[in-house]
Amino acid sequence: NRKRKTYSADFKAKLVLELLEEKAVNEVANKYAVLPKSLQDWKKQFLSNASPAFDKSTVVKSSVPPNYG
């Protein structure tokens, strides 16, 4: 009876950003010991929630590192 592992939102975002840098899903999954399916789900969720980042009424103060901006 294995306990399901949970990951922080920051961790998930970090991995998705690596995927968006055109790295292979399997490469990132192996590097961080996560399932490729989880990465694909996180990427889909990330992209489907991207537009609020540009909505001035909901945006949180930017904490994007200069190399991403």
Backbone as a printed PyTorch tensor [residue, N CA C, xyz], in Angstrom:
tensor([[[  0.8440,  -1.1870,   0.0000],
         [  0.0000,   0.0000,   0.0000],
         [  0.8830,   1.2410,   0.0000]],

        [[  1.1750,   1.7540,  -1.2010],
         [  2.0630,   2.9070,  -1.3310],
         [  1.2940,   4.2050,  -1.1710]],

        [[  1.9240,   5.1480,  -0.4830],
         [  1.3280,   6.4630,  -0.3400],
         [  1.6270,   7.2840,  -1.5950]],

        [[  0.6300,   7.9680,  -2.0670],
         [  0.7820,   8.7860,  -3.2630],
         [  1.6660,   9.9910,  -2.9640]],

        [[  2.6400,  10.2440,  -3.8280],
         [  3.5550,  11.3560,  -3.6290],
         [  2.9140,  12.6540,  -4.1150]],

        [[  3.0930,  13.7170,  -3.3530],
         [  2.5670,  15.0150,  -3.7550],
         [  3.7270,  15.9740,  -4.0170]],

        [[  3.5120,  16.8810,  -4.9450],
         [  4.5400,  17.8350,  -5.3350],
         [  4.0000,  19.2530,  -5.1780]],

        [[  4.8790,  20.1750,  -4.8360],
         [  4.4680,  21.5640,  -4.6520],
         [  4.1910,  22.2160,  -6.0020]],

        [[  3.4190,  23.2770,  -5.9670],
         [  3.1190,  24.0310,  -7.1840],
         [  4.4010,  24.6040,  -7.7900]],

        [[  5.3200,  25.0500,  -6.9510],
         [  6.5860,  25.5980,  -7.4420],
         [  7.3870,  24.5390,  -8.1860]],

        [[  7.4190,  23.3260,  -7.6290],
         [  8.1420,  22.2190,  -8.2620],
         [  7.5310,  21.8960,  -9.6270]],

        [[  6.2120,  21.8090,  -9.6780],
         [  5.5210,  21.5060, -10.9280],
         [  5.8020,  22.5840, -11.9690]],

        [[  5.7430,  23.8410, -11.5580],
         [  5.9950,  24.9480, -12.4810],
         [  7.4230,  24.8970, -13.0170]],

        [[  8.3630,  24.5870, -12.1570],
         [  9.7660,  24.4810, -12.5750],
         [  9.9230,  23.4310, -13.6680]],

        [[  9.2980,  22.2810, -13.4860],
         [  9.4050,  21.2100, -14.4640],
         [  8.7100,  21.5740, -15.7680]],

        [[  7.5480,  22.2010, -15.6770],
         [  6.8290,  22.6090, -16.8860],
         [  7.6510,  23.6380, -17.6650]],

        [[  8.2860,  24.5600, -16.9610],
         [  9.1220,  25.5440, -17.6470],
         [ 10.2720,  24.8640, -18.3840]],

        [[ 10.8160,  23.7940, -17.7920],
         [ 11.8600,  23.0360, -18.4930],
         [ 11.2930,  22.4000, -19.7610]],

        [[ 10.0700,  21.8810, -19.6850],
         [  9.4360,  21.2980, -20.8710],
         [  9.2410,  22.3460, -21.9530]],

        [[  8.8700,  23.5550, -21.5400],
         [  8.6350,  24.6280, -22.4970],
         [  9.9270,  25.1010, -23.1590]],

        [[ 11.0570,  24.7570, -22.5780],
         [ 12.3570,  25.0630, -23.1880],
         [ 12.7290,  23.9830, -24.1990]],

        [[ 11.7220,  23.2260, -24.6430],
         [ 11.8540,  22.2030, -25.6670],
         [ 12.6890,  21.0020, -25.2250]],

        [[ 12.6230,  20.6820, -23.9570],
         [ 13.2460,  19.4550, -23.4880],
         [ 12.2280,  18.3290, -23.6120]],

        [[ 12.7170,  17.1200, -23.7900],
         [ 11.8320,  15.9670, -23.9470],
         [ 11.1650,  15.6210, -22.6200]],

        [[  9.9050,  15.1920, -22.7010],
         [  9.1550,  14.8090, -21.5060],
         [  9.9020,  13.7260, -20.7350]],

        [[ 10.3710,  12.7020, -21.4320],
         [ 11.0650,  11.6040, -20.7560],
         [ 12.3620,  12.0600, -20.1010]],

        [[ 13.0410,  13.0030, -20.7240],
         [ 14.2810,  13.5320, -20.1690],
         [ 14.0240,  14.2170, -18.8160]],

        [[ 13.0160,  15.0710, -18.7820],
         [ 12.6880,  15.7860, -17.5460],
         [ 12.1320,  14.8180, -16.5020]],

        [[ 11.2980,  13.8830, -16.9320],
         [ 10.7220,  12.8990, -16.0130],
         [ 11.8170,  12.0700, -15.3430]],

        [[ 12.7770,  11.6240, -16.1200],
         [ 13.8780,  10.8350, -15.5460],
         [ 14.7570,  11.6680, -14.6210]],

        [[ 15.0160,  12.9010, -15.0150],
         [ 15.8630,  13.7940, -14.2150],
         [ 15.2980,  14.0070, -12.8130]],

        [[ 13.9490,  14.1410, -12.7130],
         [ 13.3140,  14.4410, -11.4290],
         [ 12.5230,  13.2720, -10.8420]],

        [[ 12.6190,  12.0970, -11.4620],
         [ 11.9370,  10.8880, -10.9760],
         [ 10.4330,  11.0860, -10.8070]],

        [[  9.8080,  11.6210, -11.8610],
         [  8.3490,  11.7500, -11.8890],
         [  7.8340,  11.0250, -13.1290]],

        [[  6.5680,  10.7090, -13.1340],
         [  5.9760,  10.0140, -14.2630],
         [  5.7740,  10.9650, -15.4430]],

        [[  6.0860,  10.5240, -16.6580],
         [  5.8600,  11.3640, -17.8320],
         [  4.4010,  11.8140, -17.9450]],

        [[  3.4650,  10.9560, -17.5860],
         [  2.0400,  11.3050, -17.6420],
         [  1.7460,  12.4860, -16.7090]],

        [[  2.3630,  12.4890, -15.5370],
         [  2.1750,  13.6120, -14.6060],
         [  2.6730,  14.9060, -15.2370]],

        [[  3.8380,  14.8480, -15.8610],
         [  4.3840,  16.0380, -16.5160],
         [  3.4520,  16.5490, -17.6100]],

        [[  2.9200,  15.6440, -18.3930],
         [  2.0090,  16.0480, -19.4610],
         [  0.7550,  16.7050, -18.8860]],

        [[  0.2470,  16.1510, -17.7930],
         [ -0.9340,  16.7360, -17.1400],
         [ -0.6240,  18.1160, -16.5790]],

        [[  0.5370,  18.2570, -15.9400],
         [  0.9220,  19.5460, -15.3600],
         [  1.0950,  20.6000, -16.4450]],

        [[  1.6930,  20.1940, -17.5580],
         [  1.8870,  21.1380, -18.6700],
         [  0.5390,  21.5970, -19.2170]],

        [[ -0.3850,  20.6700, -19.3840],
         [ -1.7220,  21.0060, -19.8910],
         [ -2.4120,  21.9730, -18.9290]],

        [[ -2.3130,  21.7020, -17.6300],
         [ -2.9340,  22.5680, -16.6240],
         [ -2.2790,  23.9530, -16.6360]],

        [[ -0.9650,  23.9840, -16.7210],
         [ -0.2120,  25.2360, -16.7540],
         [ -0.6470,  26.0920, -17.9380]],

        [[ -0.6970,  25.4870, -19.1110],
         [ -1.0460,  26.2360, -20.3130],
         [ -2.5010,  26.6900, -20.3130]],

        [[ -3.3880,  25.8760, -19.7560],
         [ -4.7940,  26.2640, -19.7280],
         [ -5.0650,  27.3820, -18.7250]],

        [[ -4.1180,  27.6240, -17.8270],
         [ -4.2670,  28.6940, -16.8330],
         [ -3.2990,  29.8550, -17.0740]],

        [[ -2.7060,  29.9170, -18.2450],
         [ -1.7000,  30.9450, -18.5220],
         [ -2.3030,  32.3290, -18.7320]],

        [[ -3.4750,  32.4180, -19.3370],
         [ -4.0240,  33.7330, -19.6710],
         [ -4.2550,  34.6440, -18.4650]],

        [[ -4.6180,  34.1320, -17.2730],
         [ -4.7720,  35.0400, -16.1280],
         [ -3.4900,  35.7990, -15.7600]],

        [[ -2.3440,  35.2910, -16.1710],
         [ -1.0850,  35.9860, -15.8890],
         [ -1.0300,  37.3450, -16.5730]],

        [[ -1.8500,  37.5320, -17.6230],
         [ -1.8520,  38.7800, -18.3630],
         [ -3.0850,  39.6300, -18.0930]],

        [[ -3.9110,  39.1890, -17.1610],
         [ -5.1100,  39.9330, -16.7800],
         [ -4.7460,  40.8540, -15.6200]],

        [[ -4.7720,  42.1540, -15.8620],
         [ -4.3330,  43.1190, -14.8580],
         [ -5.1430,  43.0510, -13.5560]],

        [[ -6.3800,  42.5720, -13.6190],
         [ -7.2070,  42.5140, -12.4120],
         [ -6.8800,  41.3120, -11.5250]],

        [[ -6.2060,  40.3010, -12.0920],
         [ -5.9190,  39.1010, -11.3000],
         [ -4.4380,  38.8090, -11.1390]],

        [[ -3.6050,  39.5270, -11.8640],
         [ -2.1780,  39.2060, -11.8560],
         [ -1.5550,  39.4900, -10.4900]],

        [[ -0.6780,  38.5900, -10.0930],
         [  0.0930,  38.7470,  -8.8650],
         [  1.4080,  39.4000,  -9.2670]],

        [[  2.0030,  40.1500,  -8.3580],
         [  3.2530,  40.8360,  -8.6610],
         [  4.2410,  39.8580,  -9.2860]],

        [[  4.8530,  40.2690, -10.3560],
         [  5.7630,  39.4170, -11.1000],
         [  6.9790,  39.0240, -10.2760]],

        [[  7.2810,  37.7320, -10.3120],
         [  8.4850,  37.2400,  -9.6650],
         [  9.2590,  36.4050, -10.6720]],

        [[  9.0790,  36.7330, -11.9530],
         [  9.7590,  36.0020, -13.0190],
         [ 11.2100,  36.4360, -13.0660]],

        [[ 12.1170,  35.4700, -13.0910],
         [ 13.5300,  35.8230, -13.1920],
         [ 13.8110,  36.5680, -14.4970]],

        [[ 14.7780,  37.4570, -14.5220],
         [ 15.0570,  38.2740, -15.7060],
         [ 15.2880,  37.4520, -16.9820]],

        [[ 15.8400,  36.2600, -16.8770],
         [ 16.1120,  35.4670, -18.0730],
         [ 14.8520,  34.9010, -18.7110]],

        [[ 13.7020,  34.9680, -18.0440],
         [ 12.4360,  34.5200, -18.6240],
         [ 11.6130,  35.6910, -19.1390]],

        [[ 11.9870,  36.9020, -18.8070],
         [ 11.1810,  38.0570, -19.1690],
         [ 11.6030,  38.6900, -20.3830]]])
